[in-house]
PDB file of C-alpha atoms in Angstrom:
ATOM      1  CA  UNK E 451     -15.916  53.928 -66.329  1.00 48.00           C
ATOM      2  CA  UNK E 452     -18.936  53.233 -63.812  1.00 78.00           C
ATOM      3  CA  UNK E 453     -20.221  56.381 -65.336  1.00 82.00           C
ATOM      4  CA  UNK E 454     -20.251  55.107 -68.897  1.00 81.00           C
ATOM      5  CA  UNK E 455     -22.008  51.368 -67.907  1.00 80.00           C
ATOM      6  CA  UNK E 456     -24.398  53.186 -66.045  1.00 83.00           C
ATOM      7  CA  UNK E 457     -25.015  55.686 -69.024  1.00 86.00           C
ATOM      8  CA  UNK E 458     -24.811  52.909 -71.590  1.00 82.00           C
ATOM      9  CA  UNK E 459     -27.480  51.149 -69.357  1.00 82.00           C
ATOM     10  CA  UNK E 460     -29.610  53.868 -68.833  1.00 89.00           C
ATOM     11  CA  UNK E 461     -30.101  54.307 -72.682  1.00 89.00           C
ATOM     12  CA  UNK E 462     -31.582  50.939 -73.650  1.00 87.00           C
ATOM     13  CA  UNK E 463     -33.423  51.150 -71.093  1.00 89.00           C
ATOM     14  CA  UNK E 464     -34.708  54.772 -71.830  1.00 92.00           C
ATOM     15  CA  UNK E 465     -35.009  53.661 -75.329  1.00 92.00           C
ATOM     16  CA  UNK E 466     -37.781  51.123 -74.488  1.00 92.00           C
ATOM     17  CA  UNK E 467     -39.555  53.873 -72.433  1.00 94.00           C
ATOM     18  CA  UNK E 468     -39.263  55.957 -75.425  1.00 92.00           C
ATOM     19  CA  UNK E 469     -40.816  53.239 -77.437  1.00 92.00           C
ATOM     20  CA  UNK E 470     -43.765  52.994 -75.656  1.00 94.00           C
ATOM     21  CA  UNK E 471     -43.528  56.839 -75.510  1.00 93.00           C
ATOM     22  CA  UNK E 472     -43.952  57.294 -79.152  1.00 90.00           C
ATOM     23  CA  UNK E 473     -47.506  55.463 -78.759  1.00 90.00           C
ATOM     24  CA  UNK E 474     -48.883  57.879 -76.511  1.00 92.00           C
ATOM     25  CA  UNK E 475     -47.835  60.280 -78.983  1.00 88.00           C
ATOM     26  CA  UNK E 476     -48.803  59.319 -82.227  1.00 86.00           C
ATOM     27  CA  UNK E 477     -51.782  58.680 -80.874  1.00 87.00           C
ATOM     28  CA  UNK E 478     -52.929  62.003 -79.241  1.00 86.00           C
ATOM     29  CA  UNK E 479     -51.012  63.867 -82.369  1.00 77.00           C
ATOM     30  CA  UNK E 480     -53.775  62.333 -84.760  1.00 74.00           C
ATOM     31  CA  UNK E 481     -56.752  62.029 -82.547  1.00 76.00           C
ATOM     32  CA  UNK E 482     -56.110  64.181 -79.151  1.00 76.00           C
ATOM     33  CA  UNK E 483     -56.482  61.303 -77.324  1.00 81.00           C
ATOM     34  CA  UNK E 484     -54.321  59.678 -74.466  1.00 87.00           C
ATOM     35  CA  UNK E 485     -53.987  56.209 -74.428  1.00 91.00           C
ATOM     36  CA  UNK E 486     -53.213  55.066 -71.040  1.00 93.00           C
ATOM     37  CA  UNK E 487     -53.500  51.166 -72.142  1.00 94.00           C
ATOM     38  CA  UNK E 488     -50.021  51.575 -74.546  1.00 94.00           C
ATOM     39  CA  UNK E 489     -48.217  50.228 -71.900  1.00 95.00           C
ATOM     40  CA  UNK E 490     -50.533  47.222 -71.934  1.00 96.00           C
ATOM     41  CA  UNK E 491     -50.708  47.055 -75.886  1.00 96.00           C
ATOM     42  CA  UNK E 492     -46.547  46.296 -75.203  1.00 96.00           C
ATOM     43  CA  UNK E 493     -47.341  43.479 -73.307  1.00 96.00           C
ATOM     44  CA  UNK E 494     -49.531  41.918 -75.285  1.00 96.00           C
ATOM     45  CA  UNK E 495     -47.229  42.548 -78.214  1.00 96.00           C
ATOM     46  CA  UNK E 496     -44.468  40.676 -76.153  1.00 96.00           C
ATOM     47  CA  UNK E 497     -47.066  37.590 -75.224  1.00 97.00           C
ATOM     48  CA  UNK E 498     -48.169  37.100 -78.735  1.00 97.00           C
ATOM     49  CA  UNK E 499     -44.872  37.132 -80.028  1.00 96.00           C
ATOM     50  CA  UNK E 500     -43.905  34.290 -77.342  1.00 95.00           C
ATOM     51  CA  UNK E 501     -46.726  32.448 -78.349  1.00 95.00           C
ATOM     52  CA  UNK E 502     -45.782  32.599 -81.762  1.00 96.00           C
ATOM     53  CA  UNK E 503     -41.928  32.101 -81.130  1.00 95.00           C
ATOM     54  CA  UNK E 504     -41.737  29.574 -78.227  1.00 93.00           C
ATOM     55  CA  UNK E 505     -41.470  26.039 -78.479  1.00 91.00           C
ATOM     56  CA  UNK E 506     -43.789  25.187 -76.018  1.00 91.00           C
ATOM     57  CA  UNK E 507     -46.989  27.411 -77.886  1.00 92.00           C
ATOM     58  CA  UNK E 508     -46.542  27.270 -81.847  1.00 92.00           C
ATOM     59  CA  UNK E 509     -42.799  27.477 -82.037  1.00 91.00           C
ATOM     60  CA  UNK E 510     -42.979  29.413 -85.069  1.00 94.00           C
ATOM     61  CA  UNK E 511     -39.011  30.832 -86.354  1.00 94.00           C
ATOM     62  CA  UNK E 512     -38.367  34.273 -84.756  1.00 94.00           C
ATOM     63  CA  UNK E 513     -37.836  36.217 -88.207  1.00 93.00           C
ATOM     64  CA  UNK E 514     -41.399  34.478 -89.401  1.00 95.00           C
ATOM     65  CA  UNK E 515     -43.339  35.142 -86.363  1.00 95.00           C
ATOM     66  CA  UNK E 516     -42.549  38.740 -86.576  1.00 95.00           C
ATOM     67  CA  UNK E 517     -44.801  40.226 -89.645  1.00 95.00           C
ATOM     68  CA  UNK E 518     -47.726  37.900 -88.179  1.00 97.00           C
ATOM     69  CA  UNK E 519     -47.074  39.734 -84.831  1.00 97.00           C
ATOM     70  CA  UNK E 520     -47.319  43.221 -86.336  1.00 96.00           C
ATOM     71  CA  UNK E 521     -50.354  42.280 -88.295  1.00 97.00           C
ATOM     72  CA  UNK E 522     -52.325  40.846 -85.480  1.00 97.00           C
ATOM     73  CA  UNK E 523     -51.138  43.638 -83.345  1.00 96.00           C
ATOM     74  CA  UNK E 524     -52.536  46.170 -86.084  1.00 96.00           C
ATOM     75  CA  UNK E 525     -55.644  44.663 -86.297  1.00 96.00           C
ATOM     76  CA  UNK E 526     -55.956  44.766 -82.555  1.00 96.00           C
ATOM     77  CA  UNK E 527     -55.500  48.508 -82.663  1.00 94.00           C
ATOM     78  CA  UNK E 528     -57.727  48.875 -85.269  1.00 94.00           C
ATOM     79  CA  UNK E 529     -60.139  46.873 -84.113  1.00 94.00           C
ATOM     80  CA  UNK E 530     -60.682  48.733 -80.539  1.00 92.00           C
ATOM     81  CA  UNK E 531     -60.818  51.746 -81.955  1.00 90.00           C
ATOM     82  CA  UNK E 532     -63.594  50.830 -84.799  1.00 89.00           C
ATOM     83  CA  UNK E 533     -65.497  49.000 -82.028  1.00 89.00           C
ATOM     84  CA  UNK E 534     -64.918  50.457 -79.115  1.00 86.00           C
ATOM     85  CA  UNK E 535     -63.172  53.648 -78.730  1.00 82.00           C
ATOM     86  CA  UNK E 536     -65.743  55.259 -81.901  1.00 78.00           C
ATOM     87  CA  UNK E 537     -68.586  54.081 -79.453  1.00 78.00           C
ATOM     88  CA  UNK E 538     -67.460  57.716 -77.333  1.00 77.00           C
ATOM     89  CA  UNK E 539     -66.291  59.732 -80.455  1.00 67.00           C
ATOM     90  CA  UNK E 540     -67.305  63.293 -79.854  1.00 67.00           C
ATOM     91  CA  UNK E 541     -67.357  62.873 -75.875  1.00 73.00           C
ATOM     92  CA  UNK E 542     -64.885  64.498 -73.588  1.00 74.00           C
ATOM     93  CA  UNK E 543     -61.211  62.846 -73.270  1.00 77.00           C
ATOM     94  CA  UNK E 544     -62.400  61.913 -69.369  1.00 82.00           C
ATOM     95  CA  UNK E 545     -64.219  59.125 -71.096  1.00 84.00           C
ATOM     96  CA  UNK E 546     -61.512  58.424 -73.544  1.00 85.00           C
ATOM     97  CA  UNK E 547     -59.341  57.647 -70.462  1.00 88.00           C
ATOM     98  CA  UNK E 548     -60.934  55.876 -68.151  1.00 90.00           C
ATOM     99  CA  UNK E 549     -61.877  53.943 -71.224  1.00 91.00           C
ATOM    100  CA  UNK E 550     -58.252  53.270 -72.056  1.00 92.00           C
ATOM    101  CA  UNK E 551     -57.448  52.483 -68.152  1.00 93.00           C
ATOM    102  CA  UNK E 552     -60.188  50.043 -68.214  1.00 94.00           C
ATOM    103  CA  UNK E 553     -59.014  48.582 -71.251  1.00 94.00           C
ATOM    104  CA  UNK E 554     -55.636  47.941 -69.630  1.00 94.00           C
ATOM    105  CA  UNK E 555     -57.244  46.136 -66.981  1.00 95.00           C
ATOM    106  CA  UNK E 556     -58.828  43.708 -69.429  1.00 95.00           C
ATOM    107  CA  UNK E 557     -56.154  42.890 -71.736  1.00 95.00           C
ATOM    108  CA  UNK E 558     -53.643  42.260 -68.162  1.00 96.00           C
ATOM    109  CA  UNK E 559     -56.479  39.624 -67.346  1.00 96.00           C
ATOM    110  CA  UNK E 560     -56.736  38.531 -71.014  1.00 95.00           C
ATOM    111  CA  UNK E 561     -52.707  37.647 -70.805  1.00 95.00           C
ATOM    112  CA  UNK E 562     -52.717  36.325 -67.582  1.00 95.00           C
ATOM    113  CA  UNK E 563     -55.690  33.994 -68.557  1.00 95.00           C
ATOM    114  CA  UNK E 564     -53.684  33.041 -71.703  1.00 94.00           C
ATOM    115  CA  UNK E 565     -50.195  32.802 -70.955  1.00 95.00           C
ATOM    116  CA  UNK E 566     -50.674  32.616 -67.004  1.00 92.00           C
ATOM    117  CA  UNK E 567     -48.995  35.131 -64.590  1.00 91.00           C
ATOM    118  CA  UNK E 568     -45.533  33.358 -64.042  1.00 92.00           C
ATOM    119  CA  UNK E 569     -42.517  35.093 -65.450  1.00 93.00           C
ATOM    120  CA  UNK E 570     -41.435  33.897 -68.425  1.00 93.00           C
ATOM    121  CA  UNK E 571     -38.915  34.141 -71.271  1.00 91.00           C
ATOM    122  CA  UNK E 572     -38.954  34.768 -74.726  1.00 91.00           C
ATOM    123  CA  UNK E 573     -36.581  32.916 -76.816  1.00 88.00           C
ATOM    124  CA  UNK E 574     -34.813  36.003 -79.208  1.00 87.00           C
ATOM    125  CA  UNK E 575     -32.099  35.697 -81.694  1.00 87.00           C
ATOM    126  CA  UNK E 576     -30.931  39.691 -80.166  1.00 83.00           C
ATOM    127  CA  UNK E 577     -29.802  38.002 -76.998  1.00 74.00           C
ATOM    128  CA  UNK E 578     -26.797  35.843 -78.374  1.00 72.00           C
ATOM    129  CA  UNK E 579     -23.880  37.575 -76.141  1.00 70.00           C
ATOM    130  CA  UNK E 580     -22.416  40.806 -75.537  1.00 72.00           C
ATOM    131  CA  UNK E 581     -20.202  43.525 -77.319  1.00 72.00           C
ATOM    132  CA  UNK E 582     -17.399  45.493 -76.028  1.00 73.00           C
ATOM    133  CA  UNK E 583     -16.166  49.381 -75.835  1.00 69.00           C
ATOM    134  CA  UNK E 584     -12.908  49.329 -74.235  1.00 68.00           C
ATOM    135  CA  UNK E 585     -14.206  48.658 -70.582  1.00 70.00           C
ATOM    136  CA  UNK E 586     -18.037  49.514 -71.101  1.00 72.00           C
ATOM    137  CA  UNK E 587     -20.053  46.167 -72.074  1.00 74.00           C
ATOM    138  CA  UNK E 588     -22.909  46.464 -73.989  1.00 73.00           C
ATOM    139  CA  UNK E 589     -25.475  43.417 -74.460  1.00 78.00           C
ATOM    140  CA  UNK E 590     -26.529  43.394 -78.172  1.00 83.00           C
ATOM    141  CA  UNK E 591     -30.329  43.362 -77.013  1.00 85.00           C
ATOM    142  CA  UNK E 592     -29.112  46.585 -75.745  1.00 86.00           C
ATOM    143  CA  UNK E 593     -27.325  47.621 -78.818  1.00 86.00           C
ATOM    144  CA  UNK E 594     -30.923  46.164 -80.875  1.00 87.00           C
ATOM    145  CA  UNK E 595     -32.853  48.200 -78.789  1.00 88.00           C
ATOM    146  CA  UNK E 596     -31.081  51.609 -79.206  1.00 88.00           C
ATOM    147  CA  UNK E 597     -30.940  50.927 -83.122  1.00 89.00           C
ATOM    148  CA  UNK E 598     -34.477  50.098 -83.546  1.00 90.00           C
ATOM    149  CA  UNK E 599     -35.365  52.894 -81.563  1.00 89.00           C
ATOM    150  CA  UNK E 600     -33.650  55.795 -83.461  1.00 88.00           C
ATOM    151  CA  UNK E 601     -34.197  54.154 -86.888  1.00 91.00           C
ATOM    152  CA  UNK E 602     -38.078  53.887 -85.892  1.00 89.00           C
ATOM    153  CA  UNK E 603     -38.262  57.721 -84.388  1.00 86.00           C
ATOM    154  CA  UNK E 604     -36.513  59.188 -87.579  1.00 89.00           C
ATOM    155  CA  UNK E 605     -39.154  56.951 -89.784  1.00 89.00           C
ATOM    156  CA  UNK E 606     -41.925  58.174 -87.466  1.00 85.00           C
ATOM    157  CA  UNK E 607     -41.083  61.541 -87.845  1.00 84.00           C
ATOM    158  CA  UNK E 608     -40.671  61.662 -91.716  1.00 87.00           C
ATOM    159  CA  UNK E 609     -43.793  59.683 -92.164  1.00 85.00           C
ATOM    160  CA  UNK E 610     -45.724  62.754 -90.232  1.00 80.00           C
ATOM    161  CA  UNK E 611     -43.785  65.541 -91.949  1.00 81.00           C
ATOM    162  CA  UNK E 612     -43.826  64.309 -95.443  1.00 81.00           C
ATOM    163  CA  UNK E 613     -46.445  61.886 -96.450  1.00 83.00           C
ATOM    164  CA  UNK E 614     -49.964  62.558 -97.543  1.00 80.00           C
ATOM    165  CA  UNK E 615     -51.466  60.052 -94.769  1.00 77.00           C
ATOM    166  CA  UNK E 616     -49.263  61.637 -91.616  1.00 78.00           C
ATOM    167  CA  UNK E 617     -50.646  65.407 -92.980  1.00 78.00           C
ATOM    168  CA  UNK E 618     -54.173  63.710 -92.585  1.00 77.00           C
ATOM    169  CA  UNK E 619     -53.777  62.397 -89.288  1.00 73.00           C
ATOM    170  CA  UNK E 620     -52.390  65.750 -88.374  1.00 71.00           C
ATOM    171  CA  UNK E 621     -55.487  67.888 -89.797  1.00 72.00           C
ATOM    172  CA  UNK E 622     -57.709  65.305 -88.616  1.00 69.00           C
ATOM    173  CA  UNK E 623     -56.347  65.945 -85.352  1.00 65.00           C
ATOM    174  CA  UNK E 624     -56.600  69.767 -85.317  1.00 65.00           C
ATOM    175  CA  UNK E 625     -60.248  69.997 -86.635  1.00 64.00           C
ATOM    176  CA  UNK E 626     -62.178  66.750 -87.762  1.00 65.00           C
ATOM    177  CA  UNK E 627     -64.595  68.105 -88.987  1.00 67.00           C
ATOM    178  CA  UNK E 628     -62.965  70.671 -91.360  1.00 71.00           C
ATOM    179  CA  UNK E 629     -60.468  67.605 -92.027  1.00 68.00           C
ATOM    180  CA  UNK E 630     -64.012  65.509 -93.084  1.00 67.00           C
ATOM    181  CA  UNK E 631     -65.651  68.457 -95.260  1.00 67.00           C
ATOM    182  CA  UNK E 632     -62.073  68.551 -97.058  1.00 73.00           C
ATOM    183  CA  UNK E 633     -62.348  64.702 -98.219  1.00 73.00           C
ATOM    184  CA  UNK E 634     -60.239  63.482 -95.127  1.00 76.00           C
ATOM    185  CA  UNK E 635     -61.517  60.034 -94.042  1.00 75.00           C
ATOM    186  CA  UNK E 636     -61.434  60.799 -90.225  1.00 73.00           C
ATOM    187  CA  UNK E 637     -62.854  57.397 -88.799  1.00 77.00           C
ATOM    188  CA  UNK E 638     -60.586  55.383 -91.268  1.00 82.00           C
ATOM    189  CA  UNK E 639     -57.708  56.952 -90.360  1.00 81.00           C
ATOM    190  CA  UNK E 640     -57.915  57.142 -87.035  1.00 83.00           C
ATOM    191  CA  UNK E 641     -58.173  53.076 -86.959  1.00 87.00           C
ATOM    192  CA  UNK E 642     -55.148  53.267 -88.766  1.00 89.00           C
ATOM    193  CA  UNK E 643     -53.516  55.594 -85.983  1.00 89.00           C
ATOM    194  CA  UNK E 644     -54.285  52.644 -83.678  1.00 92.00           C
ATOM    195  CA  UNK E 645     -53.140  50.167 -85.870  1.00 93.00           C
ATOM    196  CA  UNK E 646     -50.011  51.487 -86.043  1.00 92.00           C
ATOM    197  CA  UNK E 647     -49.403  52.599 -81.958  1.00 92.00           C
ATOM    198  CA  UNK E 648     -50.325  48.543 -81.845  1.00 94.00           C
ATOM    199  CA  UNK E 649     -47.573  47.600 -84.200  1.00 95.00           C
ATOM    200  CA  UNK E 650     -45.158  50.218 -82.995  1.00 93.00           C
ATOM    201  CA  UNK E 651     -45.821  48.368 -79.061  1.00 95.00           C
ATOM    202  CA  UNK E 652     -45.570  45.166 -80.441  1.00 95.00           C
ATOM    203  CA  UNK E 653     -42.007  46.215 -81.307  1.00 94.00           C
ATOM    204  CA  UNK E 654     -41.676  47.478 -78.017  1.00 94.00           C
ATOM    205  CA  UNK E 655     -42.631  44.523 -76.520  1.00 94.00           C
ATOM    206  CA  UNK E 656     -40.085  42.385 -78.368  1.00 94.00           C
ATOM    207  CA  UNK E 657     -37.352  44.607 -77.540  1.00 92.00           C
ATOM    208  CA  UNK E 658     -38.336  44.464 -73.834  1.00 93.00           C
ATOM    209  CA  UNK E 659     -39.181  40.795 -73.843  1.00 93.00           C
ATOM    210  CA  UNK E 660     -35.768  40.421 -75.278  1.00 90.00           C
ATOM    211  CA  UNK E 661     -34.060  42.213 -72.628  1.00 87.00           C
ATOM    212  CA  UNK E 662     -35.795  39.852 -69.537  1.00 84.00           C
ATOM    213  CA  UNK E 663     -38.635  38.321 -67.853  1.00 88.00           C
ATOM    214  CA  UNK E 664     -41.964  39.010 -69.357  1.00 94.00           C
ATOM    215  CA  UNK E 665     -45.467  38.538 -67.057  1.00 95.00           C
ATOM    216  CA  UNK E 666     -48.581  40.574 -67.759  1.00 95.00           C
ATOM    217  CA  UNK E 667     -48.131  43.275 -64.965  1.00 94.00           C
ATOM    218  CA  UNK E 668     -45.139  44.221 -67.559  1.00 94.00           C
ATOM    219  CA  UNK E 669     -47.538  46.283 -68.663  1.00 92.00           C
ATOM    220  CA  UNK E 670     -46.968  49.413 -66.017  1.00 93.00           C
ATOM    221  CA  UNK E 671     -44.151  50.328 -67.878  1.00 93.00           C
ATOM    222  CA  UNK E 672     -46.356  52.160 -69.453  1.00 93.00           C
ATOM    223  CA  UNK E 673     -46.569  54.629 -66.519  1.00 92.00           C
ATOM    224  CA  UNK E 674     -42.803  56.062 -66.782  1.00 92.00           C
ATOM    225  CA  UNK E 675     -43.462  56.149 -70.763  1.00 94.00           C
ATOM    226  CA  UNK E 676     -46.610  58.518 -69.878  1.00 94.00           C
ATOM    227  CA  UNK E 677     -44.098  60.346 -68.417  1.00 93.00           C
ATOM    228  CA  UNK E 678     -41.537  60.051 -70.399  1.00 94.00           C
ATOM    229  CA  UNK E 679     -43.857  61.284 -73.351  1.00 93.00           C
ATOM    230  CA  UNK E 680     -44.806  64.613 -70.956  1.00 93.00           C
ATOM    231  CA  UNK E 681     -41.687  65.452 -70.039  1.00 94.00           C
ATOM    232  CA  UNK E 682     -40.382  65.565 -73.797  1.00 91.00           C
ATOM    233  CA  UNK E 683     -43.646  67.251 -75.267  1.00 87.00           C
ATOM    234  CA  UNK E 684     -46.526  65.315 -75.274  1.00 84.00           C
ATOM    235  CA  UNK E 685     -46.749  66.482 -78.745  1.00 77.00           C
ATOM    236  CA  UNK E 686     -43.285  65.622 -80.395  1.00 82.00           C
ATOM    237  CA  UNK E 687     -42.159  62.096 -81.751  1.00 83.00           C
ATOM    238  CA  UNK E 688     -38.551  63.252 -81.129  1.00 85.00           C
ATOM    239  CA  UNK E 689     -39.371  64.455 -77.795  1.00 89.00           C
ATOM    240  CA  UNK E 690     -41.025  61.241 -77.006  1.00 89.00           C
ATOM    241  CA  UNK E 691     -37.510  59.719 -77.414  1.00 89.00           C
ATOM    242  CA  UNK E 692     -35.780  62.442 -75.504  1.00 92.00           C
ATOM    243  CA  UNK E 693     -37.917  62.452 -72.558  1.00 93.00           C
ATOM    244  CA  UNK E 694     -37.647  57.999 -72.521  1.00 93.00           C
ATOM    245  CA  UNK E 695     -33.779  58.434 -72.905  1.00 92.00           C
ATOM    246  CA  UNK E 696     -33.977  61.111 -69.877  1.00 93.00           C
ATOM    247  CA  UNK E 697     -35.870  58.531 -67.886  1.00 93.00           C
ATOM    248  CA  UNK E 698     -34.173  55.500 -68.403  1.00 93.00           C
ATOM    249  CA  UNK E 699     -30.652  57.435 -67.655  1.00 92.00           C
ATOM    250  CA  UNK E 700     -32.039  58.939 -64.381  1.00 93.00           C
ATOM    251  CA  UNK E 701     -33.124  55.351 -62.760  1.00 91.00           C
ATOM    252  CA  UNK E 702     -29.766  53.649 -62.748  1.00 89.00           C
ATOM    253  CA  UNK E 703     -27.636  56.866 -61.413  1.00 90.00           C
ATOM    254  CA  UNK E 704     -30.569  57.728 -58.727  1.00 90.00           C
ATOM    255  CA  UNK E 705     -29.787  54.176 -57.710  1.00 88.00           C
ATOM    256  CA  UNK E 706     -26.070  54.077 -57.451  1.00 86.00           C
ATOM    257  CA  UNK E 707     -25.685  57.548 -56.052  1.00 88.00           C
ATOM    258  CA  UNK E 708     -28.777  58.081 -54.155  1.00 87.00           C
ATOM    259  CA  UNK E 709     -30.579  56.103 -50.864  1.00 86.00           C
ATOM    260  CA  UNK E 710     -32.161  52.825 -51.426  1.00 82.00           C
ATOM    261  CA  UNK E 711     -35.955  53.670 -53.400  1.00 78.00           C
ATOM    262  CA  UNK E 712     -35.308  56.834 -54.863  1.00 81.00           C
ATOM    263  CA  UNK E 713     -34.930  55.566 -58.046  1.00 82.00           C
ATOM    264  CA  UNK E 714     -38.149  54.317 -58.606  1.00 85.00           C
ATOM    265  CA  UNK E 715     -39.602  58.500 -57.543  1.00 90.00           C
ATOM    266  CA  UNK E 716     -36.550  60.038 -59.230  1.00 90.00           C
ATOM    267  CA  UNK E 717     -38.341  59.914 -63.334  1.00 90.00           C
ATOM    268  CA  UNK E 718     -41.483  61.448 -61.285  1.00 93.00           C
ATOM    269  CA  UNK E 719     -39.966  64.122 -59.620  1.00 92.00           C
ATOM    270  CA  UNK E 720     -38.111  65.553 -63.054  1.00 92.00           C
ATOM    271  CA  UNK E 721     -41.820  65.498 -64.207  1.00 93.00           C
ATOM    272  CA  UNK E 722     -43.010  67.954 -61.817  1.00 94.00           C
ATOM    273  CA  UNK E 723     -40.551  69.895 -62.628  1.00 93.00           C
ATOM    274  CA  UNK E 724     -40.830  69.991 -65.965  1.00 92.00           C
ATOM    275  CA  UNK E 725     -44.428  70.427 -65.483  1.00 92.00           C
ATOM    276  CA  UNK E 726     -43.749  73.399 -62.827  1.00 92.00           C
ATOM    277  CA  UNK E 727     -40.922  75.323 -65.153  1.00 91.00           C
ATOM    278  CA  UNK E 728     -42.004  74.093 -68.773  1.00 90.00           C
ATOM    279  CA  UNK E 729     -45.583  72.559 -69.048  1.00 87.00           C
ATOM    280  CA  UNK E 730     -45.290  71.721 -72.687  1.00 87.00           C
ATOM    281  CA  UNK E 731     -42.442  69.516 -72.059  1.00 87.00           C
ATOM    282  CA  UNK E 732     -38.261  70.121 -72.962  1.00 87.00           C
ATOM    283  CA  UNK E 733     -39.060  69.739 -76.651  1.00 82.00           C
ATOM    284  CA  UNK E 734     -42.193  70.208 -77.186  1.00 72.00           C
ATOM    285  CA  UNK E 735     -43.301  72.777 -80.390  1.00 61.00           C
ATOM    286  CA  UNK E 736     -46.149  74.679 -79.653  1.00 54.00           C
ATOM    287  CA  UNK E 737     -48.630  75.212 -82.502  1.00 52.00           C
ATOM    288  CA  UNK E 738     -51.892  77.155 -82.725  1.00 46.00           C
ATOM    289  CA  UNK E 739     -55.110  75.111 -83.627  1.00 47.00           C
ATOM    290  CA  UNK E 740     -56.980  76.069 -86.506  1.00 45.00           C
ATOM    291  CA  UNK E 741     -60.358  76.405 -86.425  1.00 43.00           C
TER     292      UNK E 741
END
């Protein structure tokens, strides 16, 4: 049964990876760009909703701090692309990423200047106890997180397979400028790419705020979702979710079964081999680009 906590574990934990993961990739599927500040955007998700929640900042009720925290997390998103990211449109994706990495670095400071760098708690109506499975036990932050998650990657998906906005963000992404001669507003919906990565890590953020201790270096997490969002196919939502379920279940195994400190290289090292035996990631669906 040490098995099944350890799985059971490993999932909400993989799911918040995979949160985070689905960023990275709705981003890059609707602009080919990698965003290596979504880890950060989840932070400052989780801070803004703890200003907004806790008692000791506005003290605002969870359930009607929530739409103001997607909406200011949106027009974050939106807001750094239209002024900042569109500043290097048409220049190669080194710039886009040390861009993004920089960016990072500023909105760590912005947080810690804000809400300080002590770790601190957000006050969540998902952590009120635990349910359980016969012997496995199951905290229903856990049980929150793995619902939102699945819900959120089956909504994701749909909204790029079936809607008239996710085809756009797809075309814009394979040719923008045969996407803007056919009527496609490129720069508009690209903002709107970013707004939604910023609401889709301010859900992340809550989940993982839920779960623990939240301080601005939080924000690294972001790393094992990179690779989370690689080793699942950098181009796939669902993949985005395999590869942070595959992550989160390796950690807690490599560190009951294995020496002290492998678990923190153990996510890494089933990236290189991904890379090494299947570079476009376990689930990944090839595509040509038209031109």
């Amino acid at each position: 049964m040490d098995v099944l906590q350890l799985l059971v574990s490993g999932l909400a934990n993989g799911c918040v990876y995979g949160l985070v993961a689905l960023g990275f990739v709705l981003i890059y599927k609707a602009t080919e760009a990698v965003n290596f500040a979504q880890g950060d955007f989840m932070m400052l998700g989780a801070f803004v909703t703890l200003g907004l929640v806790n008692p000791e900042y506005a003290g605002l009720p969870f359930w009607v701090a929530l739409p103001l925290v997607f909406l200011i997390m949106g027009a974050i998103g939106y807001l750094i692309d239209a002024t900042i990211l569109r500043v290097v449109f048409g220049q190669s994706q080194t710039a886009v990423i040390i861009l993004t990495i920089a960016l990072g670095f500023i909105l760590r400071f912005i947080a810690g200047s804000i809400w300080g760098h002590e770790p601190q708690s957000l006050r969540s109506p998902l952590a009120f106890g635990d349910v359980r499975f016969g012997t496995v036990v199951l905290g229903t932050v856990d049980l929150a997180v793995i619902v939102v998650t699945l819900l959120l990657t089956l909504v994701l998906w749909q909204f790029f397979q079936k809607t008239k906005v996710g085809l756009a963000m797809q075309a814009a992404s394979q040719n923008q400028m045969a996407a803007y001669y056919m009527g496609i507003p490129v720069k508009r919906v690209q903002g709107m790419v970013w707004a939604l990565a910023g609401i889709v890590a301010a859900i992340a953020g809550i989940l993982y705020a839920s779960k623990g201790a939240l301080e601005p270096n939080a924000g690294f997490i972001g790393i094992k979702a990179f690779a989370a969002a690689v080793i699942g196919g950098f181009g796939s939502l669902p993949g985005a979710l395999m590869g942070g379920l595959l992550v989160g279940i390796i950690e807690p195994f490599a560190a009951r079964y294995l020496p002290p400190g492998y678990s923190q290289i153990a996510p890494y090292a089933l990236l290189i081999l991904v890379l090494v035996f299947r570079p476009h990631g376990l689930f990944s669906q090839v595509r040509t680009k038209k031109v």
